[in-house]
Coordinates of C-alpha atoms in Angstrom, one line a residue:
X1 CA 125.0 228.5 108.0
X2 CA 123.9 224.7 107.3
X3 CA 119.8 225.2 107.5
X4 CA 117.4 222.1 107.6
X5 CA 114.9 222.3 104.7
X6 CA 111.2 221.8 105.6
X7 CA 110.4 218.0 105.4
X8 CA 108.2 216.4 102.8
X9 CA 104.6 216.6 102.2
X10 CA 102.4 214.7 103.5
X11 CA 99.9 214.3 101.0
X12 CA 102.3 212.3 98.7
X13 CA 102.4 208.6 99.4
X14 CA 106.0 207.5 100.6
X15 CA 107.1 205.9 97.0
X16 CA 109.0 202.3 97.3
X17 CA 110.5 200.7 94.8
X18 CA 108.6 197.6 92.8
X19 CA 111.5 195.6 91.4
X20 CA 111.0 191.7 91.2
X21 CA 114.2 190.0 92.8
X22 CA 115.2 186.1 91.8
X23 CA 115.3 184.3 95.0
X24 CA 118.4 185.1 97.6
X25 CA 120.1 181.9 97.1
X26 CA 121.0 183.0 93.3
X27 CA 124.4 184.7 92.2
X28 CA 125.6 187.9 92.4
X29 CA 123.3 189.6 89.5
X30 CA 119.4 190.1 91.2
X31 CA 117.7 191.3 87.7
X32 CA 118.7 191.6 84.2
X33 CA 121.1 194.7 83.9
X34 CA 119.4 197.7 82.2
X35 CA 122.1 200.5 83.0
X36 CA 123.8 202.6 80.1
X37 CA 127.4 201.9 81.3
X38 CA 129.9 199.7 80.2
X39 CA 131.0 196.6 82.0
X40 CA 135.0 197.9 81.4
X41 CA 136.6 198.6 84.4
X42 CA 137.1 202.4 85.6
X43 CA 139.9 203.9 86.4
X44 CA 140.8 205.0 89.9
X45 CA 142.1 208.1 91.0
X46 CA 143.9 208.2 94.7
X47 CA 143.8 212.5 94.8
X48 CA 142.0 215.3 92.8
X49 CA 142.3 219.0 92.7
X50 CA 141.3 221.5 95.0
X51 CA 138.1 223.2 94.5
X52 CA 138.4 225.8 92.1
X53 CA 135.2 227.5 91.4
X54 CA 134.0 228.0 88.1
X55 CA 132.1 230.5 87.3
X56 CA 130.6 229.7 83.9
X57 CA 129.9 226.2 85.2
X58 CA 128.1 228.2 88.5
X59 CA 126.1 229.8 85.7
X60 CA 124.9 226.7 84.2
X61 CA 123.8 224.4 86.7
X62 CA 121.9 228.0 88.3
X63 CA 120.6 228.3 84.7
X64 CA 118.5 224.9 84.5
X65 CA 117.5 224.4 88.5
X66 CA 117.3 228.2 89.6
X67 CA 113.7 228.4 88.5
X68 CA 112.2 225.1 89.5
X69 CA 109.6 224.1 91.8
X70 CA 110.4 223.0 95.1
X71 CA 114.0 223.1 97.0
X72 CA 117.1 222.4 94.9
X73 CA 120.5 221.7 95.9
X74 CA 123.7 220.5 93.3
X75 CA 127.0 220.4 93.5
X76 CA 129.5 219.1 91.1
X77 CA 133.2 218.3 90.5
X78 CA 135.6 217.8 87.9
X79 CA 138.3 216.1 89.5
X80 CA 141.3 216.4 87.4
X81 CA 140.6 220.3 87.4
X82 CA 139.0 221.0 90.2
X83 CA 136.5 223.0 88.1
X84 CA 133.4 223.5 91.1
X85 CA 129.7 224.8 91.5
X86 CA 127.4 224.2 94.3
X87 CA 123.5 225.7 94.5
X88 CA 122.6 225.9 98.0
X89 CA 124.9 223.2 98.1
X90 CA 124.8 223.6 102.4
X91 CA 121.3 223.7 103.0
X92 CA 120.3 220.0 104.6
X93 CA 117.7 217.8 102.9
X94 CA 116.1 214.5 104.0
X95 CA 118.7 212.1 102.6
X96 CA 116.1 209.6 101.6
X97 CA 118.4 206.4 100.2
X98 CA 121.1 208.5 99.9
X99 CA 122.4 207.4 103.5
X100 CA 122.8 203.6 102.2
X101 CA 125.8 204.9 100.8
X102 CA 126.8 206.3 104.5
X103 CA 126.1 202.0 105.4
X104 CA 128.1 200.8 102.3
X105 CA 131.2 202.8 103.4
X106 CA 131.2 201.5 106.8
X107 CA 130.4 197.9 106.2
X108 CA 133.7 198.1 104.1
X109 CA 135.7 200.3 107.1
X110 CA 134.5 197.0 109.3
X111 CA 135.4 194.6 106.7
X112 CA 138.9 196.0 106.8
X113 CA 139.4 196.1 110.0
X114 CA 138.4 192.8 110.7
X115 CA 135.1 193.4 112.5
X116 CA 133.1 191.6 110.1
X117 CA 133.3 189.1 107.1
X118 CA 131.8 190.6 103.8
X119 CA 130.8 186.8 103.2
X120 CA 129.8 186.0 106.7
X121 CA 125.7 185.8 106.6
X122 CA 123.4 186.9 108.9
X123 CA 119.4 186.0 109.0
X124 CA 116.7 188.9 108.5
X125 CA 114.7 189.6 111.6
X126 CA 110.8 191.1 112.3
X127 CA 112.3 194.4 113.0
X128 CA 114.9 195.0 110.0
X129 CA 111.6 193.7 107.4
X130 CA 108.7 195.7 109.0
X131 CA 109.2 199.0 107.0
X132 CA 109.3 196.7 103.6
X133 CA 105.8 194.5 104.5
X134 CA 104.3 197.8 105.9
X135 CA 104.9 198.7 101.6
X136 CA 104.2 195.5 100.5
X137 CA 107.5 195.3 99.2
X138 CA 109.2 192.7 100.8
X139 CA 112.1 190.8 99.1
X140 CA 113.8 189.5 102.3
X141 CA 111.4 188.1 104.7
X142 CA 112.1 187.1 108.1
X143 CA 114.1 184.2 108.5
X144 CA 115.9 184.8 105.3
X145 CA 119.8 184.5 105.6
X146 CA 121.9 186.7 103.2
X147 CA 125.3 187.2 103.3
X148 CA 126.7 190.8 104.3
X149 CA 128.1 191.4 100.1
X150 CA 125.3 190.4 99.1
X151 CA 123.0 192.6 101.4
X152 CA 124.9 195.3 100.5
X153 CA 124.3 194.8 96.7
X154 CA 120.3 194.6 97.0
X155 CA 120.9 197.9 99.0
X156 CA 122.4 200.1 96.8
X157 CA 121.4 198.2 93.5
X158 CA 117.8 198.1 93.9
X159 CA 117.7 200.0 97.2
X160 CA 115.9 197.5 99.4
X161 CA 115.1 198.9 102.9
X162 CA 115.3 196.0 104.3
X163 CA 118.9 194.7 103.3
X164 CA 119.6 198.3 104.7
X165 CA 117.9 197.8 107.9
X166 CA 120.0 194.7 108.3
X167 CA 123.3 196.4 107.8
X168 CA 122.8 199.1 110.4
X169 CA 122.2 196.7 112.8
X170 CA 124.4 194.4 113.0
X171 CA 127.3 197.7 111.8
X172 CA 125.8 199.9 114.5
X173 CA 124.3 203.7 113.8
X174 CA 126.8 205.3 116.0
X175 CA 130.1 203.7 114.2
X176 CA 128.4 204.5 110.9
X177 CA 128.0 208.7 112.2
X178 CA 131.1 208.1 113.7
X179 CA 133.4 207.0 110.5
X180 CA 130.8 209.8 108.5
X181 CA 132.5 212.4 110.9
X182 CA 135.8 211.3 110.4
X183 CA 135.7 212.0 106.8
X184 CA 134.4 215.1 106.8
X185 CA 130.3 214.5 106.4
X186 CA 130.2 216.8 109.4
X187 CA 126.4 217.9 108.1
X188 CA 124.7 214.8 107.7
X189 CA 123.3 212.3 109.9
X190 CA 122.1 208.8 110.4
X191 CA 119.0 209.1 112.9
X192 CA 118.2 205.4 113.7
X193 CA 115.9 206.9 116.5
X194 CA 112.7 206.5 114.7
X195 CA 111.5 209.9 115.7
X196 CA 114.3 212.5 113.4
X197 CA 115.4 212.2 109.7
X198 CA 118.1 210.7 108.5
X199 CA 120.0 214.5 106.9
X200 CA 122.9 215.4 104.6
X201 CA 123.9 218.3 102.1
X202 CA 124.8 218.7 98.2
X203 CA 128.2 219.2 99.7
X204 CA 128.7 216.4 102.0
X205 CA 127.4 214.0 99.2
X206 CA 129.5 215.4 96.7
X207 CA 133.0 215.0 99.4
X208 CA 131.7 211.2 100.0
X209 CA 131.4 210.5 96.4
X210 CA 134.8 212.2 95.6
X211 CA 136.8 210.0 98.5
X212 CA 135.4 207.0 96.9
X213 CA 136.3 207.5 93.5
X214 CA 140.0 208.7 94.4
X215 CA 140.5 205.8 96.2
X216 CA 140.4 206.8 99.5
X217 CA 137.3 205.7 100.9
X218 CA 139.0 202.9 103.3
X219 CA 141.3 202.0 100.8
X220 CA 141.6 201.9 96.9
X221 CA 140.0 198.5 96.7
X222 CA 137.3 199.0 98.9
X223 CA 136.4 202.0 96.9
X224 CA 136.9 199.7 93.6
X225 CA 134.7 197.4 95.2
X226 CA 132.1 200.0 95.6
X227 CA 132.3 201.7 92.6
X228 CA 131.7 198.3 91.0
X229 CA 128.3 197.9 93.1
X230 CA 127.2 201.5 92.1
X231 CA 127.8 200.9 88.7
X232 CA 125.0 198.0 88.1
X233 CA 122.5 200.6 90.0
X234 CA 118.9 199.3 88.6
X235 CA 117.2 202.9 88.9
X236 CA 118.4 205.1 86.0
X237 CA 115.5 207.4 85.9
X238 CA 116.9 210.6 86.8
X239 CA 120.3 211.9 86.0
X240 CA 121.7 208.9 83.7
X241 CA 119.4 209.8 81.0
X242 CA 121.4 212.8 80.5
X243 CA 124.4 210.8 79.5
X244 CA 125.3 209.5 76.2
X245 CA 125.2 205.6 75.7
X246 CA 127.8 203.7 76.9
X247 CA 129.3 205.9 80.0
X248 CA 129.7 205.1 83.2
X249 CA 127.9 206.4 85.9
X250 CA 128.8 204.8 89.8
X251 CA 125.9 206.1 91.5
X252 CA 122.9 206.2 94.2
X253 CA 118.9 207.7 94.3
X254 CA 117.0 208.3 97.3
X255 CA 113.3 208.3 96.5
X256 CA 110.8 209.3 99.2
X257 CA 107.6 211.9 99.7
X258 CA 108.4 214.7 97.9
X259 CA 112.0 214.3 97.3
X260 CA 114.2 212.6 94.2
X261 CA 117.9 213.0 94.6
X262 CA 120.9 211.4 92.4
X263 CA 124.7 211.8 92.9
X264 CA 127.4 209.9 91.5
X265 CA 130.6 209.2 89.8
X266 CA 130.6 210.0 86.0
X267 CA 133.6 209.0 83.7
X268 CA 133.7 211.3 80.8
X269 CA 136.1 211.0 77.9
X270 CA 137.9 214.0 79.6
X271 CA 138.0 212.7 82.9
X272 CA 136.0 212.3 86.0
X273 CA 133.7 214.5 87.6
X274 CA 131.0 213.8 90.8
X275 CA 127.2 215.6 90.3
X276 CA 124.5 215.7 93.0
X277 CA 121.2 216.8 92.6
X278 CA 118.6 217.0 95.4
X279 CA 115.0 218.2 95.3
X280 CA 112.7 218.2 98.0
X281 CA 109.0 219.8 98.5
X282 CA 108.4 219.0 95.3
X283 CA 104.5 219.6 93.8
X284 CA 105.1 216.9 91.1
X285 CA 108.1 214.3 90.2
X286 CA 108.1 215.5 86.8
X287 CA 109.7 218.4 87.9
X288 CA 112.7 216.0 88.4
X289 CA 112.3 213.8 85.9
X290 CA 112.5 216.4 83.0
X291 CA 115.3 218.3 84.6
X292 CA 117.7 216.5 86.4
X293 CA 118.6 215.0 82.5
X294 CA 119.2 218.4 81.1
X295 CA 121.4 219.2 84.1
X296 CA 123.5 216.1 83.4
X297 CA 123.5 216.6 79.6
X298 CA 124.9 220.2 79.7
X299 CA 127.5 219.7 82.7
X300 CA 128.5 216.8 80.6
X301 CA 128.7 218.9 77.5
X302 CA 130.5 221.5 79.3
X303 CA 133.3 219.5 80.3
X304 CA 133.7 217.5 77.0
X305 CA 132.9 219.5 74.3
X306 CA 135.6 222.2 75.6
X307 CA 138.5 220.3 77.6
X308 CA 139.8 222.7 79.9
X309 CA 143.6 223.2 79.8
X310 CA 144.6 224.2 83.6
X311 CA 147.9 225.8 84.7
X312 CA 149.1 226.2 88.2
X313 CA 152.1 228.7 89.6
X314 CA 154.2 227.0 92.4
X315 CA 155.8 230.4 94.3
X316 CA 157.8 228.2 96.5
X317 CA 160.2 227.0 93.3
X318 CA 158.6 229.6 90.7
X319 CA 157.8 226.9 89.0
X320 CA 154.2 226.1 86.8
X321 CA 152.3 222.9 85.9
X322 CA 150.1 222.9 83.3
X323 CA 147.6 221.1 80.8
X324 CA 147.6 216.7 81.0
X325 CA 150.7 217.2 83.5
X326 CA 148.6 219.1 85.9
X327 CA 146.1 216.8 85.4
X328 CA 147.8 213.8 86.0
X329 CA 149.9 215.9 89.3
X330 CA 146.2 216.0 90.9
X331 CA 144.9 212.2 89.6
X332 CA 147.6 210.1 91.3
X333 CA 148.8 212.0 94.3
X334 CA 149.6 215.5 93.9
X335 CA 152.0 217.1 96.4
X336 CA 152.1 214.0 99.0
X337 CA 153.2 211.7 95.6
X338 CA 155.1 213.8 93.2
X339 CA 156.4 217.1 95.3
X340 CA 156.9 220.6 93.6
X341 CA 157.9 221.0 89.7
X342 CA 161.7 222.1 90.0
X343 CA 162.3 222.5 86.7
X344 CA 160.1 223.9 83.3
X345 CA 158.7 221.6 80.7
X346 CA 161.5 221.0 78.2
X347 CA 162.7 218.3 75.6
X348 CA 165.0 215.3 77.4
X349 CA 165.9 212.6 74.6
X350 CA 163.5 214.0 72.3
X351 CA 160.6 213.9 74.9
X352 CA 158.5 216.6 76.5
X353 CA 159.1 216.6 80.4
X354 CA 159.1 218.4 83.7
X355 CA 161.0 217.7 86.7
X356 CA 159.5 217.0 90.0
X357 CA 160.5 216.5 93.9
X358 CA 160.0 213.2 93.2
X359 CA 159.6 212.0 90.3
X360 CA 159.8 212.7 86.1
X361 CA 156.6 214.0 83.9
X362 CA 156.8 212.5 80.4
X363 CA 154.7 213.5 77.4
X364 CA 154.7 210.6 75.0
X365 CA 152.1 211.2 72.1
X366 CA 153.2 208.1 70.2
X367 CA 150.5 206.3 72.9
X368 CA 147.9 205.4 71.1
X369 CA 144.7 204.1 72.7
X370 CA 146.0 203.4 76.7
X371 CA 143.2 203.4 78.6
X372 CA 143.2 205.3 82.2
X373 CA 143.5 208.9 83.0
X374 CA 146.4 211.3 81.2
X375 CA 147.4 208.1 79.0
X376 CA 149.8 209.9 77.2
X377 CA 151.6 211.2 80.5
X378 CA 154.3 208.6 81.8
X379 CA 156.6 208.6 84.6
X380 CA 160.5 208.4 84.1
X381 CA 162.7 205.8 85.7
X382 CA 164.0 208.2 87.8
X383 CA 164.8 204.6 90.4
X384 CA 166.6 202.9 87.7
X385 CA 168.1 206.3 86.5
X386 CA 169.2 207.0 90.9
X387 CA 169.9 203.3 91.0
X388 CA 172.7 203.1 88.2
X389 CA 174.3 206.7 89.8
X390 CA 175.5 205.0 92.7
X391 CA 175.9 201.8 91.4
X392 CA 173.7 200.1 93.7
X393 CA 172.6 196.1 92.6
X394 CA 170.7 192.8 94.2
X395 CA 170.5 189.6 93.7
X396 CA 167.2 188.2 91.8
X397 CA 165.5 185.9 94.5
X398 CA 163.5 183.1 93.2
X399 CA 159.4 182.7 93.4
X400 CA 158.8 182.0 97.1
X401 CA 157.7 178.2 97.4
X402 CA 154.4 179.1 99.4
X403 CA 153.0 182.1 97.6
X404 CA 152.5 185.4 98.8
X405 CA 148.8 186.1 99.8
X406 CA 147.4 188.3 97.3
X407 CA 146.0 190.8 100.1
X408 CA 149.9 191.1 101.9
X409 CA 152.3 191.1 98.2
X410 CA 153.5 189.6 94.9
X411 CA 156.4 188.5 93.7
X412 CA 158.0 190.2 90.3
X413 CA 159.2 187.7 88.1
X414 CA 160.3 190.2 85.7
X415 CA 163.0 191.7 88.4
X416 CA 163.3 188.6 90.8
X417 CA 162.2 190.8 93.9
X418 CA 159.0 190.4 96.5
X419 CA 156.8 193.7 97.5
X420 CA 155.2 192.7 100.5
X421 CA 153.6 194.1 103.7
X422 CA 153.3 198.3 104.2
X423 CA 155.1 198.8 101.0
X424 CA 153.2 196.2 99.3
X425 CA 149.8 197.9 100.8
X426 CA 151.1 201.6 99.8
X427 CA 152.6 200.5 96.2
X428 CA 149.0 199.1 95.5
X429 CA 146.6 201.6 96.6
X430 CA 148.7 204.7 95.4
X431 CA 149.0 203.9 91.8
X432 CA 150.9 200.6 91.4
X433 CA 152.9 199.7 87.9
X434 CA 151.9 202.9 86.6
X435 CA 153.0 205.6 89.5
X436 CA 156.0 203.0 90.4
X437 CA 157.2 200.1 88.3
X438 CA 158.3 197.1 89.5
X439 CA 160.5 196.8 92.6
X440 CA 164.0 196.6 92.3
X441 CA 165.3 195.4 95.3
X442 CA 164.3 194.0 98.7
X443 CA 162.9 196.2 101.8
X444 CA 166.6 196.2 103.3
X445 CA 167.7 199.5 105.1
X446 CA 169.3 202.7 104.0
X447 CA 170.7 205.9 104.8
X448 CA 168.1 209.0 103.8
X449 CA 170.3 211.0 101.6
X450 CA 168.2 214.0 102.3
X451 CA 168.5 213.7 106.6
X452 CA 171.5 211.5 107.3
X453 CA 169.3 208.4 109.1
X454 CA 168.8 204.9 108.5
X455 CA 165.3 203.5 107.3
X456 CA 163.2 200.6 105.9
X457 CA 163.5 200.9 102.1
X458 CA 162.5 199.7 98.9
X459 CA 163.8 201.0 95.5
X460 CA 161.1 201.0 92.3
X461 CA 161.9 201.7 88.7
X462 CA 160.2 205.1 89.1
X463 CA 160.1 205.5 93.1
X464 CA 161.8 204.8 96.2
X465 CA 159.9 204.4 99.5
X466 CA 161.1 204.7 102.8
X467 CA 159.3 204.1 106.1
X468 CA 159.3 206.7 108.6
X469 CA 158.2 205.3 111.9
X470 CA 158.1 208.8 113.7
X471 CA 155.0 209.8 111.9
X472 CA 151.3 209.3 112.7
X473 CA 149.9 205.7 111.5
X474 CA 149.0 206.4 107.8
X475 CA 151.4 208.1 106.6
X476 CA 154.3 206.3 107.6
X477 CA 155.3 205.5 103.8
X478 CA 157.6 208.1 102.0
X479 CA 158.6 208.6 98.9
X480 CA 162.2 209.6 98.2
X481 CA 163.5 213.0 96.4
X482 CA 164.8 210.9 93.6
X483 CA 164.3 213.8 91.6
X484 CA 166.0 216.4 93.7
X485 CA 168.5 214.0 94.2
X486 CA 169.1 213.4 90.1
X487 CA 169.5 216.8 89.7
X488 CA 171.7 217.9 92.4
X489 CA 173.9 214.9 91.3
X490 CA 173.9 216.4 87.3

């Protein structure tokens, strides 16, 4: 049962935040940068792990909120492991500023689509700067023009109400509830009434903030894009300073009555993992202030200072996964990427690897300092390998004169072959060098092995795709059985 929690107090003064902004016309950076993380990029997941509670980590997080003052609700997620806890991680609380994430995510859907230009501006009105000069905290007055990127940086950065305001109105509160719904936020809401509360859950926090950092939040570089605003966030008063120096931390506060929340993306040394803490009803801020660190610190510590090594059992090939192989199965795709293990870990050419569906698991220790998730797991050339097997070549074409747009493809000088359009789109949002290599050959078609029928294909050092017009829109893309098909042909 998803219950609503009583709203604020009245007798605390709605708090607003007093940051001094350089005028609109400047560049992209507002204030001075006083966040902990680094400026190095993060790296981006497209899948994670199911939910697998854990119950020591259950204990924890119950351990330092269970006995506070006022309503608390956390969830968190490692997402290489799956590793879970919620506390009253379904009960709804006042989302405060948490629902300018709810904005962000749409304004990128619409930007997308087409709908709207991220760099188009649009000019401030009376109605979307009224709640900001009612606080005397007005940064954008009426008149102002701002462009749509840049709106959307003051609103999650500094969380200005009135760059917010602006967004949902010219995005429209039903299409952002609407694209909420469709990716499972099913028990929170956007109430642009004036008369209810905006209202969301530990849980529905936690799935947004998970869908963004595995890429899937529109597409992989929207979510990069976003990522990259939540990481300059200027407020890093409540959960960040529970994390050592130096890490990053992609995240959002809301900050109103009697309520401090935090949730975000936190990349650890052994991996990623999403945290949400809410508190609401709350007789003093302090309450949060002193204890939403000590929850970061010791979910941090948990998960760093004792790696977990997971295993999973596939009945349908009897077949298991375990440690950085597992890991890296859930990172970059899992079952819709790599397919079932059909084989055991075991030593090919003096390497440690495990035979997939789709694709070869390779355990190569001798990498030393590769940045990204699993960097000592690589993927065999199982398309070069499936390539030479049936003696299948093409012609290097030379650079296309007019060059490729950099949204639509690229062209490989280092194999003399163009990746463009849905292949080009899929190749780059599920992975790209590292999941597939480079292409070797043109989108030409082909006879499926596995069905007997012709499609649209594209071979890859370490994939083969296929388009598959009789599925739904979205899924269209398929990646071959290279690995079945290496192994039925030993």
């Amino acid at each position: 049962m998803y219950k609503q929690k009583v709203r604020f107090l009245p007798f605390l003064l709605v708090a607003a935040l007093a940051i001094g902004l350089m005028p609109v016309g400047t560049g992209t950076s507002l204030v001075s940068i006083t966040r902990a993380q680094t400026d190095s990029a993060v790296p981006m997941l497209y899948g994670s792990a199911p939910d697998s509670p854990d119950s020591q980590l259950q204990a924890l997080v119950e351990d330092v909120v269970g006995d506070l003052g006022g309503d608390w609700g956390v969830a968190v997620k490692k997402l290489d492991t799956g590793q879970y806890a919620a506390y009253n991680g379904d009960e709804q609380h006042v989302s405060a500023s948490l629902y300018k994430m709810w904005v962000l995510c749409e304004l990128f859907r619409q930007a997308q689509a087409g709908i709207i230009d991220l760099d188009g501006y649009e000019a401030v009105t009376g109605s979307d700067a009224w709640y900001d000069a009612s606080l005397g905290d007005l940064n954008l007055p009426t008149g102002t023009t701002v462009s749509l990127r840049r709106a959307a940086y003051l609103m999650i950065t500094v969380s200005d109400n009135t760059a917010a305001a602006l967004l949902v109105r010219v995005l429209g509160p039903d299409n952002i509830n609407r694209f909420m719904r469709q990716n499972g936020l099913n028990h929170s809401l956007l109430d642009w009434s004036g008369i209810g509360d905006n209202l969301t859950t530990p849980i529905d926090v936690l799935h947004e903030m998970e869908l963004i950092a595995t890429s899937q939040m529109v597409d992989a570089e929207a979510s990069r894009q976003m990522i990259e605003i939540m990481l300059d966030q200027q407020v890093n008063n409540l959960l960040a300073p529970g994390l050592p120096e130096g890490t990053p931390f992609a995240h959002k506060h809301g900050n109103l009555g009697s309520l401090l929340h935090n949730a975000g993306i936190v990349w650890g040394p052994s991996g990623p993992f999403v945290i949400v803490a809410m508190s609401s009803n709350l007789d003093s801020y302090t309450t949060a202030y002193d204890n939403m660190p000590v929850l970061m610190e010791r979910v941090y510590n948990y998960f760093n200072n004792r790696p977990a090594s997971p295993a999973l059992y596939f009945p349908t090939t009897r077949q298991s996964v375990g440690h950085d192989f597992l890991k890296f199965w859930n990172d970059f795709g899992g079952m819709a990427a790599f397919g079932y293990p059909i084989g055991p870990e075991q030593m090919r050419n003096g390497v440690l690897a495990q035979q997939f569906e789709r694709a070869r698991f390779e355990w190569h220790p001798e990498i030393k300092g590769a940045g990204g998730l699993q960097p000592n797991v690589t993927l065999g050339l199982v398309g070069q390998e499936r390539i030479t097997q049936l003696g299948l070549s093409w012609p290097r074409s030379a650079a296309p004169t007019t060059p490729i747009p950099a949204t639509n493809g690229r062209y490989f000088g280092e194999t003399g072959q163009a990746l463009e359009g849905i292949f080009y789109n899929y190749w780059a949002n599920h992975g790209g060098e590292r999941i597939f290599g480079y292409p070797l050959s043109p989108a030409i078609e082909m006879v499926n092995p596995s069905d007997g029928k012709t499609y649209l294909t594209q071979w890859f050092q370490r994939s083969r795709m296929e388009l598959h017009p009789e599925l739904p829109p979205g899924q269209r893309v398929v990646l071959g059985a290279l690995g079945t098909e290496l192994a039925t042909f030993r």
